[in-house]
Amino acid sequence: MASSSYSNSPCAACKFLRRKCMPDCIFAPYFPPEEPQKFANVHKIFGASNVSKLLNEVQPHQREDAVNSLAYEAEARIKDPVYGCVGAISVLQRQVIRLQKELDATNADLIRYTCNEMPTQDGRRIGEGGGASSLAHSPGYYYPSPWNNDPLADGYHRGDNNM
């Protein structure tokens, strides 16, 4: 938790609002004078009065987390006024889904290649001879995951139709 030195410089909030920073200032511990942009962003999005009310309603041990959340959301809203941090979360979720699909495909390839190297009883390798039970022509193995688009988790209802 940062703190403002009351005798030297007012906190970023009081400096921004052009008022005297009192020793009991609700903003001082969370908006140090070294971080003026942090308060400017929060004020622009939420307003100083609303932030003050929120900090007074939150338990003292939770205030720092509340201010950090407000600052993060305010910065995200300035960068993306429509979606804010939800836009960033959405981008990351899509990236996780894409990477999960890539991992699933790689695991399927690994299993397929491993099975193709295993000899059968007659000495042939699986996949040789072009039999109907050949794994070489199978679409691959599927592992249900909470990150892919398979609401029934049965391997047939994937959103990508790449089976």
XYZ file of N, CA, C and O in Angstrom:
652
model
N 0.862 -1.176 0.000
C 0.000 0.000 0.000
C 0.905 1.234 0.000
O 1.758 1.388 0.840
N 0.686 2.085 -0.970
C 1.466 3.312 -1.058
C 0.866 4.353 -0.122
O -0.299 4.318 0.212
N 1.686 5.253 0.292
C 1.156 6.314 1.159
C 1.731 7.646 0.738
O 2.824 7.734 0.222
N 0.970 8.647 0.976
C 1.374 10.004 0.641
C 2.006 10.648 1.872
O 1.556 10.451 2.986
N 3.054 11.395 1.644
C 3.618 12.154 2.763
C 2.862 13.472 2.805
O 2.963 14.293 1.912
N 2.068 13.630 3.834
C 1.129 14.748 3.906
C 1.823 16.104 3.954
O 1.296 17.069 3.453
N 2.991 16.175 4.552
C 3.644 17.466 4.685
C 4.310 17.913 3.394
O 4.372 19.100 3.120
N 4.795 16.959 2.586
C 5.523 17.329 1.374
C 4.604 17.569 0.182
O 4.629 18.626 -0.418
N 3.814 16.598 -0.156
C 3.040 16.675 -1.382
C 1.665 16.047 -1.168
O 1.551 15.015 -0.513
N 0.648 16.647 -1.733
C -0.687 16.045 -1.608
C -0.771 14.775 -2.457
O 0.006 14.588 -3.399
N -1.723 13.933 -2.118
C -1.916 12.715 -2.916
C -2.337 13.111 -4.334
O -2.723 14.263 -4.581
N -2.268 12.157 -5.249
C -2.606 12.441 -6.648
C -4.047 12.911 -6.791
O -4.342 13.773 -7.628
N -4.943 12.371 -5.970
C -6.355 12.763 -6.046
C -6.547 14.224 -5.643
O -7.203 14.997 -6.349
N -5.997 14.591 -4.502
C -6.146 15.974 -4.026
C -5.451 16.958 -4.954
O -5.951 18.065 -5.191
N -4.320 16.539 -5.493
C -3.608 17.397 -6.429
C -4.453 17.603 -7.692
O -4.586 18.720 -8.184
N -5.039 16.528 -8.192
C -5.873 16.593 -9.385
C -7.114 17.442 -9.139
O -7.518 18.240 -9.986
N -7.722 17.275 -7.967
C -8.943 18.005 -7.625
C -8.654 19.402 -7.082
O -9.580 20.144 -6.752
N -7.369 19.738 -6.937
C -6.904 21.037 -6.454
C -7.492 21.382 -5.091
O -8.103 22.442 -4.900
N -7.308 20.432 -4.184
C -7.762 20.684 -2.815
C -6.657 20.262 -1.854
O -5.730 19.553 -2.224
N -6.776 20.711 -0.635
C -5.775 20.395 0.385
C -5.938 18.929 0.796
O -7.041 18.460 1.053
N -4.820 18.240 0.881
C -4.844 16.824 1.270
C -4.766 16.740 2.790
O -3.750 17.066 3.395
N -5.842 16.306 3.382
C -5.923 16.193 4.839
C -5.318 14.865 5.303
O -5.252 13.916 4.534
N -4.904 14.785 6.571
C -4.321 13.524 7.077
C -5.281 12.326 6.988
O -4.829 11.202 6.855
N -6.578 12.568 7.024
C -7.536 11.464 6.945
C -8.101 11.289 5.529
O -9.163 10.675 5.347
N -7.405 11.761 4.520
C -7.847 11.675 3.128
C -8.037 10.204 2.737
O -7.127 9.387 2.879
N -9.200 9.884 2.236
C -9.524 8.505 1.851
C -8.722 8.060 0.632
O -8.450 6.865 0.447
N -8.285 9.006 -0.200
C -7.550 8.681 -1.417
C -6.044 8.498 -1.196
O -5.398 7.777 -1.952
N -5.499 9.161 -0.198
C -4.045 9.240 -0.019
C -3.327 7.893 -0.005
O -2.292 7.741 -0.664
N -3.810 6.881 0.712
C -3.067 5.611 0.727
C -3.053 4.883 -0.618
O -2.204 4.035 -0.858
N -3.977 5.209 -1.512
C -4.132 4.435 -2.736
C -3.764 5.183 -4.012
O -3.593 4.559 -5.060
N -3.653 6.504 -3.919
C -3.288 7.316 -5.068
C -2.105 8.203 -4.686
O -2.276 9.395 -4.403
N -0.903 7.638 -4.657
C 0.281 8.414 -4.259
C 0.593 9.514 -5.281
O 0.184 9.420 -6.446
N 1.304 10.534 -4.846
C 1.593 11.653 -5.757
C 2.431 11.235 -6.968
O 2.409 11.899 -7.993
N 3.132 10.098 -6.860
C 3.978 9.630 -7.971
C 3.153 9.013 -9.100
O 3.689 8.723 -10.165
N 1.860 8.770 -8.865
C 1.022 8.125 -9.870
C -0.206 8.986 -10.204
O -1.348 8.575 -9.983
N 0.024 10.178 -10.758
C -1.123 11.058 -11.033
C -2.066 10.509 -12.103
O -3.277 10.734 -12.034
N -1.548 9.758 -13.078
C -2.392 9.248 -14.155
C -3.374 8.184 -13.653
O -4.477 8.055 -14.177
N -2.980 7.469 -12.622
C -3.860 6.442 -12.042
C -5.168 7.088 -11.563
O -6.258 6.626 -11.902
N -5.055 8.176 -10.798
C -6.274 8.836 -10.324
C -6.996 9.542 -11.468
O -8.232 9.521 -11.522
N -6.273 10.138 -12.374
C -6.909 10.842 -13.490
C -7.802 9.890 -14.290
O -8.927 10.243 -14.647
N -7.315 8.671 -14.550
C -8.101 7.681 -15.290
C -9.339 7.257 -14.495
O -10.447 7.188 -15.036
N -9.147 6.964 -13.208
C -10.253 6.525 -12.360
C -11.306 7.635 -12.259
O -12.511 7.376 -12.354
N -10.862 8.872 -12.085
C -11.775 10.015 -11.989
C -12.549 10.209 -13.290
O -13.765 10.458 -13.276
N -11.852 10.070 -14.410
C -12.491 10.276 -15.715
C -13.602 9.256 -15.957
O -14.652 9.592 -16.502
N -13.399 8.021 -15.541
C -14.373 6.958 -15.807
C -15.442 6.879 -14.716
O -16.632 6.763 -15.006
N -15.036 6.924 -13.450
C -15.973 6.686 -12.347
C -16.379 7.937 -11.566
O -17.428 7.951 -10.924
N -15.537 8.962 -11.582
C -15.816 10.176 -10.818
C -15.287 10.064 -9.398
O -15.396 9.015 -8.757
N -14.715 11.151 -8.903
C -14.103 11.157 -7.566
C -15.127 10.880 -6.477
O -14.856 10.155 -5.518
N -16.312 11.422 -6.601
C -17.348 11.233 -5.589
C -17.760 9.760 -5.492
O -17.898 9.219 -4.390
N -17.937 9.108 -6.613
C -18.308 7.695 -6.609
C -17.197 6.831 -6.030
O -17.463 5.874 -5.289
N -15.962 7.151 -6.357
C -14.830 6.383 -5.829
C -14.736 6.576 -4.315
O -14.511 5.614 -3.570
N -14.944 7.802 -3.855
C -14.922 8.080 -2.418
C -16.019 7.288 -1.700
O -15.761 6.666 -0.652
N -17.213 7.280 -2.253
C -18.316 6.511 -1.658
C -17.980 5.027 -1.622
O -18.204 4.354 -0.609
N -17.451 4.522 -2.713
C -17.099 3.108 -2.777
C -16.049 2.752 -1.734
O -16.175 1.741 -1.028
N -15.010 3.575 -1.621
C -13.943 3.289 -0.648
C -14.470 3.335 0.784
O -14.004 2.583 1.640
N -15.415 4.218 1.058
C -15.983 4.293 2.406
C -16.870 3.084 2.711
O -17.023 2.716 3.878
N -17.453 2.474 1.689
C -18.312 1.304 1.895
C -17.540 -0.002 1.980
O -18.034 -0.973 2.542
N -16.352 -0.040 1.422
C -15.540 -1.260 1.385
C -14.741 -1.383 2.688
O -14.300 -0.375 3.258
N -14.555 -2.611 3.137
C -13.747 -2.855 4.330
C -12.316 -2.346 4.090
O -11.801 -2.456 2.973
N -11.671 -1.793 5.116
C -10.328 -1.235 4.931
C -9.315 -2.217 4.319
O -8.482 -1.815 3.502
N -9.400 -3.495 4.664
C -8.427 -4.451 4.129
C -8.702 -4.798 2.659
O -7.867 -5.408 2.001
N -9.843 -4.372 2.126
C -10.179 -4.644 0.728
C -10.028 -3.412 -0.172
O -10.185 -3.513 -1.384
N -9.706 -2.305 0.410
C -9.673 -1.059 -0.361
C -8.584 -1.050 -1.424
O -8.813 -0.560 -2.538
N -7.441 -1.545 -1.094
C -6.355 -1.537 -2.081
C -6.728 -2.366 -3.305
O -6.509 -1.943 -4.445
N -7.329 -3.528 -3.083
C -7.776 -4.356 -4.209
C -8.865 -3.641 -5.008
O -8.889 -3.715 -6.241
N -9.765 -2.962 -4.317
C -10.830 -2.228 -4.995
C -10.247 -1.122 -5.875
O -10.658 -0.954 -7.032
N -9.296 -0.392 -5.346
C -8.669 0.690 -6.119
C -7.914 0.116 -7.311
O -7.995 0.656 -8.425
N -7.202 -0.987 -7.104
C -6.473 -1.603 -8.222
C -7.438 -2.071 -9.311
O -7.158 -1.931 -10.502
N -8.572 -2.619 -8.907
C -9.587 -3.040 -9.880
C -10.161 -1.844 -10.628
O -10.348 -1.895 -11.856
N -10.469 -0.791 -9.901
C -10.991 0.425 -10.540
C -9.974 1.006 -11.518
O -10.336 1.430 -12.621
N -8.723 1.036 -11.105
C -7.676 1.582 -11.971
C -7.512 0.739 -13.234
O -7.360 1.276 -14.338
N -7.572 -0.597 -13.080
C -7.441 -1.484 -14.237
C -8.614 -1.285 -15.196
O -8.434 -1.161 -16.412
N -9.814 -1.274 -14.657
C -11.007 -1.096 -15.495
C -11.008 0.285 -16.145
O -11.367 0.417 -17.317
N -10.599 1.306 -15.411
C -10.564 2.659 -15.979
C -9.585 2.730 -17.147
O -9.913 3.301 -18.202
N -8.417 2.141 -16.984
C -7.431 2.145 -18.072
C -7.969 1.371 -19.274
O -7.812 1.787 -20.418
N -8.617 0.229 -19.008
C -9.186 -0.567 -20.097
C -10.312 0.193 -20.792
O -10.449 0.134 -22.019
N -11.128 0.916 -20.035
C -12.233 1.694 -20.623
C -11.712 2.855 -21.462
O -12.334 3.244 -22.453
N -10.594 3.412 -21.070
C -10.013 4.500 -21.863
C -9.489 3.948 -23.187
O -9.665 4.552 -24.239
N -8.875 2.764 -23.145
C -8.369 2.139 -24.369
C -9.509 1.613 -25.242
O -9.435 1.669 -26.463
N -10.536 1.042 -24.623
C -11.668 0.448 -25.340
C -12.960 0.865 -24.633
O -13.432 0.181 -23.730
N -13.537 2.009 -25.034
C -14.698 2.547 -24.316
C -15.926 1.636 -24.311
O -16.750 1.732 -23.414
N -16.060 0.766 -25.276
C -17.251 -0.076 -25.357
C -17.120 -1.304 -24.456
O -18.000 -1.590 -23.655
N -16.030 -2.036 -24.576
C -15.897 -3.305 -23.867
C -15.031 -3.260 -22.608
O -15.179 -4.100 -21.741
N -14.130 -2.316 -22.509
C -13.274 -2.234 -21.328
C -12.456 -3.505 -21.148
O -11.968 -4.090 -22.104
N -12.342 -3.951 -19.896
C -11.528 -5.145 -19.637
C -12.214 -6.415 -20.125
O -11.565 -7.428 -20.342
N -13.523 -6.371 -20.358
C -14.231 -7.537 -20.898
C -13.707 -7.853 -22.299
O -13.596 -9.016 -22.675
N -13.359 -6.837 -23.059
C -12.775 -7.054 -24.376
C -11.454 -7.789 -24.291
O -11.194 -8.716 -25.058
N -10.623 -7.402 -23.335
C -9.335 -8.079 -23.149
C -9.552 -9.525 -22.706
O -8.873 -10.438 -23.182
N -10.508 -9.736 -21.817
C -10.805 -11.090 -21.350
C -11.307 -11.942 -22.518
O -10.907 -13.099 -22.672
N -12.148 -11.379 -23.358
C -12.676 -12.098 -24.508
C -11.565 -12.503 -25.472
O -11.551 -13.629 -25.976
N -10.638 -11.602 -25.734
C -9.503 -11.914 -26.605
C -8.690 -13.062 -26.013
O -8.314 -14.002 -26.719
N -8.447 -13.010 -24.717
C -7.673 -14.070 -24.070
C -8.423 -15.399 -24.083
O -7.811 -16.459 -24.269
N -9.736 -15.372 -23.899
C -10.519 -16.607 -23.953
C -10.468 -17.225 -25.344
O -10.322 -18.439 -25.483
N -10.583 -16.406 -26.385
C -10.483 -16.931 -27.749
C -9.107 -17.523 -28.000
O -8.973 -18.548 -28.666
N -8.070 -16.886 -27.451
C -6.715 -17.407 -27.612
C -6.572 -18.754 -26.901
O -5.966 -19.679 -27.441
N -7.152 -18.894 -25.711
C -7.100 -20.167 -24.986
C -7.815 -21.252 -25.782
O -7.322 -22.378 -25.902
N -8.991 -20.943 -26.349
C -9.741 -21.915 -27.142
C -8.923 -22.354 -28.354
O -8.825 -23.546 -28.655
N -8.329 -21.384 -29.052
C -7.511 -21.704 -30.224
C -6.336 -22.580 -29.842
O -6.042 -23.581 -30.506
N -5.653 -22.241 -28.749
C -4.510 -23.030 -28.312
C -4.923 -24.416 -27.828
O -4.199 -25.392 -28.035
N -6.119 -24.531 -27.212
C -6.608 -25.847 -26.777
C -6.885 -26.727 -27.985
O -6.557 -27.906 -27.973
N -7.467 -26.150 -29.027
C -7.720 -26.917 -30.249
C -6.399 -27.356 -30.879
O -6.282 -28.480 -31.361
N -5.436 -26.474 -30.890
C -4.124 -26.811 -31.433
C -3.470 -27.924 -30.618
O -2.897 -28.858 -31.176
N -3.591 -27.856 -29.303
C -3.050 -28.902 -28.434
C -3.780 -30.223 -28.661
O -3.149 -31.283 -28.738
N -5.100 -30.186 -28.798
C -5.878 -31.389 -29.071
C -5.427 -32.036 -30.381
O -5.249 -33.252 -30.456
N -5.252 -31.214 -31.416
C -4.819 -31.739 -32.714
C -3.418 -32.328 -32.623
O -3.139 -33.397 -33.190
N -2.539 -31.671 -31.910
C -1.173 -32.169 -31.754
C -1.157 -33.478 -30.976
O -0.437 -34.412 -31.342
N -1.957 -33.568 -29.927
C -2.048 -34.823 -29.169
C -2.607 -35.938 -30.038
O -2.127 -37.075 -29.974
N -3.599 -35.634 -30.855
C -4.162 -36.639 -31.761
C -3.106 -37.101 -32.760
O -2.976 -38.305 -33.028
N -2.350 -36.161 -33.317
C -1.270 -36.525 -34.239
C -0.235 -37.396 -33.544
O 0.239 -38.384 -34.112
N 0.111 -37.048 -32.340
C 1.103 -37.815 -31.582
C 0.623 -39.250 -31.353
O 1.378 -40.203 -31.553
N -0.635 -39.396 -30.964
C -1.190 -40.739 -30.756
C -1.234 -41.499 -32.080
O -0.869 -42.673 -32.139
N -1.666 -40.838 -33.144
C -1.735 -41.482 -34.453
C -0.348 -41.935 -34.900
O -0.190 -43.064 -35.359
N 0.654 -41.099 -34.747
C 2.005 -41.476 -35.163
C 2.554 -42.598 -34.302
O 3.218 -43.497 -34.788
N 2.249 -42.549 -33.010
C 2.705 -43.604 -32.105
C 2.052 -44.930 -32.479
O 2.713 -45.965 -32.519
N 0.755 -44.917 -32.771
C 0.048 -46.149 -33.148
C 0.534 -46.678 -34.485
O 0.569 -47.891 -34.704
N 0.901 -45.805 -35.412
C 1.392 -46.236 -36.722
C 2.749 -46.922 -36.616
O 3.113 -47.685 -37.494
N 3.499 -46.688 -35.597
C 4.815 -47.299 -35.414
C 4.750 -48.629 -34.672
O 5.725 -49.351 -34.609
N 3.580 -48.966 -34.108
C 3.446 -50.210 -33.355
C 3.221 -51.371 -34.317
O 2.295 -51.357 -35.118
N 4.071 -52.435 -34.279
C 3.867 -53.584 -35.172
C 2.689 -54.427 -34.700
O 2.378 -54.496 -33.515
N 2.005 -55.081 -35.645
C 0.907 -55.990 -35.337
C 1.462 -57.403 -35.249
O 2.671 -57.639 -35.441
N 0.596 -58.390 -35.027
C 1.045 -59.779 -34.880
C 1.648 -60.327 -36.163
O 2.546 -61.163 -36.123
N 1.173 -59.890 -37.317
C 1.704 -60.428 -38.575
C 2.918 -59.647 -39.074
O 3.388 -59.856 -40.182
N 3.437 -58.735 -38.256
C 4.669 -58.028 -38.590
C 4.461 -56.711 -39.315
O 5.386 -55.937 -39.454
N 3.225 -56.493 -39.806
C 2.968 -55.210 -40.465
C 2.753 -54.136 -39.412
O 2.407 -54.411 -38.274
N 2.912 -52.937 -39.819
C 2.601 -51.813 -38.920
C 1.168 -51.391 -39.152
O 0.659 -51.499 -40.261
N 0.547 -50.885 -38.134
C -0.816 -50.363 -38.288
C -0.767 -49.241 -39.307
O 0.095 -48.370 -39.268
N -1.696 -49.283 -40.225
C -1.723 -48.263 -41.270
C -1.169 -48.792 -42.572
O -1.402 -48.228 -43.620
N -0.393 -49.883 -42.561
C 0.116 -50.480 -43.783
C -0.949 -51.388 -44.358
O -1.701 -52.019 -43.642
N -1.032 -51.491 -45.644
C -1.961 -52.418 -46.269
C -3.306 -51.785 -46.555
O -4.110 -52.379 -47.246
N -3.615 -50.650 -46.061
C -4.844 -49.927 -46.392
C -6.116 -50.608 -45.957
O -7.138 -50.422 -46.575
N -6.096 -51.389 -44.907
C -7.301 -52.054 -44.414
C -8.320 -51.064 -43.905
O -8.014 -49.904 -43.616
N -9.554 -51.515 -43.792
C -10.651 -50.648 -43.345
C -10.449 -50.195 -41.912
O -10.955 -49.156 -41.511
N -9.688 -50.967 -41.122
C -9.489 -50.593 -39.727
C -8.239 -49.738 -39.528
O -7.781 -49.552 -38.414
N -7.707 -49.256 -40.622
C -6.475 -48.478 -40.542
C -6.696 -47.178 -39.765
O -7.634 -46.442 -40.019
N -5.799 -46.900 -38.828
C -5.871 -45.653 -38.066
C -5.286 -44.480 -38.843
O -5.505 -43.339 -38.505
N -4.518 -44.799 -39.890
C -3.888 -43.724 -40.659
C -4.925 -42.850 -41.347
O -4.684 -41.688 -41.603
N -6.084 -43.407 -41.645
C -7.109 -42.629 -42.338
C -8.184 -42.111 -41.391
O -9.148 -41.518 -41.817
N -8.029 -42.372 -40.116
C -9.021 -41.896 -39.162
C -8.863 -40.398 -38.965
O -7.778 -39.857 -39.166
N -9.918 -39.728 -38.572
C -9.835 -38.273 -38.425
C -9.040 -37.851 -37.204
O -8.832 -36.676 -36.994
N -8.584 -38.749 -36.385
C -7.822 -38.391 -35.187
C -8.637 -38.642 -33.944
O -9.806 -38.989 -34.005
N -8.005 -38.521 -32.850
C -8.672 -38.739 -31.578
C -9.140 -37.417 -31.019
O -8.554 -36.378 -31.277
N -10.162 -37.477 -30.250
C -10.733 -36.262 -29.706
C -10.793 -36.364 -28.191
O -11.238 -37.368 -27.658
N -10.336 -35.315 -27.531
C -10.377 -35.256 -26.086
C -11.310 -34.131 -25.672
O -11.030 -32.974 -25.957
N -12.436 -34.445 -25.025
C -13.339 -33.364 -24.598
C -12.623 -32.426 -23.637
O -11.805 -32.857 -22.836
N -12.928 -31.191 -23.779
C -12.283 -30.178 -22.959
C -13.272 -29.050 -22.702
O -14.101 -28.755 -23.558
N -13.191 -28.418 -21.542
C -14.098 -27.291 -21.301
C -13.791 -26.092 -22.178
O -14.547 -25.145 -22.217
N -12.687 -26.112 -22.930
C -12.286 -24.950 -23.716
C -12.687 -25.060 -25.170
O -12.479 -24.164 -25.940
N -13.224 -26.199 -25.601
C -13.602 -26.268 -27.004
C -15.117 -26.198 -27.139
O -15.841 -26.237 -26.170
N -15.582 -26.141 -28.367
C -17.010 -25.945 -28.623
C -17.724 -27.285 -28.777
O -18.253 -27.606 -29.823
N -17.735 -28.096 -27.764
C -18.420 -29.380 -27.796
C -19.343 -29.444 -26.597
O -18.989 -29.975 -25.557
N -20.560 -28.869 -26.714
C -21.448 -28.774 -25.550
C -21.836 -30.133 -24.983
O -22.101 -30.257 -23.800
N -21.859 -31.177 -25.826
C -22.237 -32.499 -25.339
C -21.037 -33.343 -24.943
O -21.183 -34.437 -24.426
N -19.839 -32.859 -25.216
C -18.584 -33.542 -24.901
C -18.577 -34.963 -25.446
O -18.071 -35.882 -24.829
N -19.151 -35.149 -26.657
C -19.166 -36.482 -27.226
C -18.260 -36.614 -28.453
O -18.173 -37.667 -29.055
N -17.557 -35.554 -28.823
C -16.626 -35.615 -29.935
C -17.266 -35.344 -31.281
O -16.574 -35.300 -32.281
N -18.570 -35.204 -31.348
C -19.245 -35.007 -32.622
C -19.870 -33.629 -32.765
O -20.323 -33.258 -33.823
N -19.922 -32.885 -31.707
C -20.572 -31.579 -31.747
C -19.563 -30.457 -31.536
O -19.790 -29.540 -30.792
N -18.438 -30.549 -32.190
C -17.443 -29.496 -32.111
C -17.888 -28.367 -33.032
O -18.476 -28.594 -34.063
N -17.584 -27.169 -32.678
C -18.000 -26.035 -33.497
C -17.253 -25.891 -34.799
O -17.673 -25.215 -35.691
N -16.108 -26.596 -34.967
C -15.263 -26.332 -36.119
C -15.492 -27.304 -37.283
O -14.958 -27.089 -38.354
N -16.242 -28.396 -37.108
C -16.542 -29.370 -38.160
C -15.302 -29.925 -38.826
O -15.306 -30.204 -40.017
N -14.199 -30.022 -38.128
C -12.959 -30.569 -38.681
C -12.739 -31.999 -38.244
O -11.625 -32.426 -38.063
N -13.753 -32.740 -38.039
C -13.613 -34.113 -37.579
C -13.088 -34.995 -38.636
O -13.138 -35.211 -39.648
